């Protein structure tokens, strides 16, 4: 309800100097809507065509994972990059979604579709457990609290000896949304387009939120909290709201992931995976809209391309993340955007129409 | 004839053993321009934080438009019509000048669940605030690049966009040059002339004395003196503690 007094007496915290590595991005792009629409059309076109070019189970599997993790990363980016809440409970919420749908379908024969919806709802409820105690905390303390939640869930499941949750072995054979009978490639195609719908819907809704008064309020709270509440923004309510929105899509993605793999286990809480997701957001550009998507595609691709060097990949991603934090804290997306802007300007100057989706099929 | 808009009675705030604000009582009438001054550490900003709800009072009552507001969270106090600025310029750095003002215009009036866009009424409130403060031409500029003067005017604009009954300005003149001080004095006069009640904390005595109808001098969290600018100038306590001999007759 109130800020700690020492923050507010004579030395009101200065928002002007951004914390090193914190998102200083302007958030929603101020570039021409025309260029945005062109980029969007190209991206969606490419996403629709991709599975017909990369038409093997191996590549399709990667494409599905890209859609799932990009959904999780964009949701994480919403709460951490745009709303400035340092929540590290994202993977835990992903796990809540996955386990909820798996348990309901495995034990109680609930329809996998209903189970998937329940996964999203359960993640929202869990995010309230996570969000409420976070409200009075700041910065690193939110990190600690949310990480503790993550570890708690991981330990509960790993040490579950009743076999109800599957314990350390996990649960298998509950998912696939009834598609198990299809030939592998066809099944993967269906999963890919379903994952693409998940990704596009999530991103459309988050984009709309960022452009709306609510998105402005999230950024205002991030930029200068005492100032934001002095202009009438109900801090606690909106912070819980961003927890809930972010958790909804993350839980949905988690449930979809469990059904896609047809398996769920405590490896879903793997710390290395969390670091990889973080690297995707940081390298892509957190606090930017396109950054997490670009970062996810790039790192998941690299992860496959460098499969031969195995464990060295973790080291490489770690080094990449350090390099980006130091040299390009705004991520890859800024330089990419300025190239796109220059291209857009040139095209605009020649008075030509920007190329549209082209071979979209 | 006159109506009391803000009334503090025996307001205290302790930080540990330190009484930052100690038994303070004063009243502000509607339409008044009320100035508060005092040495560094006198408790002026703490008083503002108590009034705006950023820091809860340890004891005492704060009545705004007849209702007690101590204990309300800051956003509700804003909704009731009390808007403040900050001593150290605050901006929503990721937004444009216009977006900064839209925050006040949209959220500053009442509790609301955000819609998908900004309604026309919100936009026209923001436009009026931008015009009043002379920022209309810069609306598309990124706020974090604004000068200190523009950031201070921007804080006022976002406060005005909430259409407050009482505007509280925390050292608006600090860090400004002479020309900017004159411009800001003119702006505050215009706002006051239009009927707005203003509570002003200020170190720049030239501006404070020129603007205020009543002045409260704080020292060690307590009231040292209260009166018209002329009475304050002649008050021997104030001269001794705060103004100094030369400033006292200036």
mmCIF file of C-alpha atoms in Angstrom, chain A residues 1-6 8-16 25-27 30 208 211-214 216-217 219-224 226-235 237-238 241, chain B residues 13 15 41 45-46 49 53-56 71 73-76 78-79 84 86-88 90-95 99-100 102-104 106-108 111 114-118 154-155 158-159:
data_model
loop_
_atom_site.group_PDB
_atom_site.id
_atom_site.type_symbol
_atom_site.label_atom_id
_atom_site.label_comp_id
_atom_site.label_asym_id
_atom_site.label_seq_id
_atom_site.Cartn_x
_atom_site.Cartn_y
_atom_site.Cartn_z
ATOM 1 C CA UNK A 1 0.000 0.000 0.000
ATOM 2 C CA UNK A 2 2.874 2.269 0.715
ATOM 3 C CA UNK A 3 6.463 2.429 -0.358
ATOM 4 C CA UNK A 4 9.129 1.913 2.218
ATOM 5 C CA UNK A 5 9.808 5.298 3.799
ATOM 6 C CA UNK A 6 13.536 5.355 3.083
ATOM 7 C CA UNK A 8 10.669 8.303 -0.433
ATOM 8 C CA UNK A 9 11.961 10.755 2.090
ATOM 9 C CA UNK A 10 14.462 13.207 0.684
ATOM 10 C CA UNK A 11 15.927 10.886 -1.887
ATOM 11 C CA UNK A 12 13.115 9.777 -4.116
ATOM 12 C CA UNK A 13 14.477 6.942 -6.253
ATOM 13 C CA UNK A 14 15.671 8.165 -9.571
ATOM 14 C CA UNK A 15 14.137 6.349 -12.480
ATOM 15 C CA UNK A 16 16.146 8.361 -14.948
ATOM 16 C CA UNK A 25 13.853 -0.098 -24.421
ATOM 17 C CA UNK A 26 11.005 2.159 -25.390
ATOM 18 C CA UNK A 27 8.683 -0.770 -25.266
ATOM 19 C CA UNK A 30 7.138 3.977 -32.496
ATOM 20 C CA UNK A 208 -2.878 -5.457 -27.893
ATOM 21 C CA UNK A 211 -0.718 -0.838 -26.909
ATOM 22 C CA UNK A 212 -3.597 -0.307 -24.470
ATOM 23 C CA UNK A 213 -3.834 1.810 -21.302
ATOM 24 C CA UNK A 214 -3.055 -1.326 -19.305
ATOM 25 C CA UNK A 216 1.059 1.880 -20.430
ATOM 26 C CA UNK A 217 0.287 1.309 -16.748
ATOM 27 C CA UNK A 219 5.435 0.315 -18.096
ATOM 28 C CA UNK A 220 4.680 3.272 -15.835
ATOM 29 C CA UNK A 221 4.938 1.035 -12.766
ATOM 30 C CA UNK A 222 8.217 -0.348 -14.099
ATOM 31 C CA UNK A 223 9.688 3.058 -14.960
ATOM 32 C CA UNK A 224 8.766 4.982 -11.810
ATOM 33 C CA UNK A 226 5.957 5.989 -6.723
ATOM 34 C CA UNK A 227 5.109 8.350 -9.567
ATOM 35 C CA UNK A 228 2.779 5.823 -11.214
ATOM 36 C CA UNK A 229 0.746 5.255 -8.049
ATOM 37 C CA UNK A 230 0.603 9.025 -7.495
ATOM 38 C CA UNK A 231 -1.184 9.228 -10.866
ATOM 39 C CA UNK A 232 -3.877 6.816 -9.794
ATOM 40 C CA UNK A 233 -2.542 3.432 -10.925
ATOM 41 C CA UNK A 234 -3.606 0.699 -8.467
ATOM 42 C CA UNK A 235 -0.239 -0.976 -8.068
ATOM 43 C CA UNK A 237 -4.166 -4.961 -8.580
ATOM 44 C CA UNK A 238 -2.253 -4.413 -11.807
ATOM 45 C CA UNK A 241 -3.141 -8.868 -13.246
ATOM 46 C CA UNK B 13 5.691 10.655 11.397
ATOM 47 C CA UNK B 15 11.415 7.098 11.430
ATOM 48 C CA UNK B 41 15.723 17.942 6.624
ATOM 49 C CA UNK B 45 9.001 16.180 1.624
ATOM 50 C CA UNK B 46 7.969 13.719 4.345
ATOM 51 C CA UNK B 49 4.563 11.861 1.306
ATOM 52 C CA UNK B 53 -0.246 8.492 0.927
ATOM 53 C CA UNK B 54 3.222 7.325 -0.064
ATOM 54 C CA UNK B 55 4.217 7.113 3.594
ATOM 55 C CA UNK B 56 1.621 6.437 6.285
ATOM 56 C CA UNK B 71 -4.231 5.481 5.613
ATOM 57 C CA UNK B 73 -3.180 4.224 -0.639
ATOM 58 C CA UNK B 74 -1.682 6.844 -2.999
ATOM 59 C CA UNK B 75 -3.787 5.934 -6.026
ATOM 60 C CA UNK B 76 -7.011 6.455 -4.080
ATOM 61 C CA UNK B 78 -5.107 10.759 -6.373
ATOM 62 C CA UNK B 79 -8.633 9.692 -7.350
ATOM 63 C CA UNK B 84 1.528 15.869 -6.447
ATOM 64 C CA UNK B 86 8.229 15.042 -6.927
ATOM 65 C CA UNK B 87 11.351 16.913 -5.900
ATOM 66 C CA UNK B 88 13.563 14.761 -8.129
ATOM 67 C CA UNK B 90 10.132 11.629 -12.303
ATOM 68 C CA UNK B 91 9.133 10.495 -15.766
ATOM 69 C CA UNK B 92 7.834 7.342 -17.339
ATOM 70 C CA UNK B 93 11.048 7.077 -19.300
ATOM 71 C CA UNK B 94 9.892 4.538 -21.858
ATOM 72 C CA UNK B 95 6.975 6.677 -22.990
ATOM 73 C CA UNK B 99 1.913 9.015 -22.921
ATOM 74 C CA UNK B 100 3.197 10.431 -19.634
ATOM 75 C CA UNK B 102 -2.196 10.092 -20.644
ATOM 76 C CA UNK B 103 -1.304 8.074 -17.539
ATOM 77 C CA UNK B 104 -2.706 10.842 -15.352
ATOM 78 C CA UNK B 106 -6.685 7.882 -17.839
ATOM 79 C CA UNK B 107 -5.964 6.510 -14.370
ATOM 80 C CA UNK B 108 -6.013 9.635 -12.234
ATOM 81 C CA UNK B 111 -10.754 3.281 -10.320
ATOM 82 C CA UNK B 114 -8.548 -0.528 -18.579
ATOM 83 C CA UNK B 115 -10.195 -0.711 -21.967
ATOM 84 C CA UNK B 116 -8.388 -1.367 -25.227
ATOM 85 C CA UNK B 117 -7.787 2.253 -26.065
ATOM 86 C CA UNK B 118 -7.905 5.811 -24.785
ATOM 87 C CA UNK B 154 5.625 17.250 -17.583
ATOM 88 C CA UNK B 155 5.078 16.106 -13.987
ATOM 89 C CA UNK B 158 0.310 14.657 -15.790
ATOM 90 C CA UNK B 159 -0.939 15.940 -12.422
#
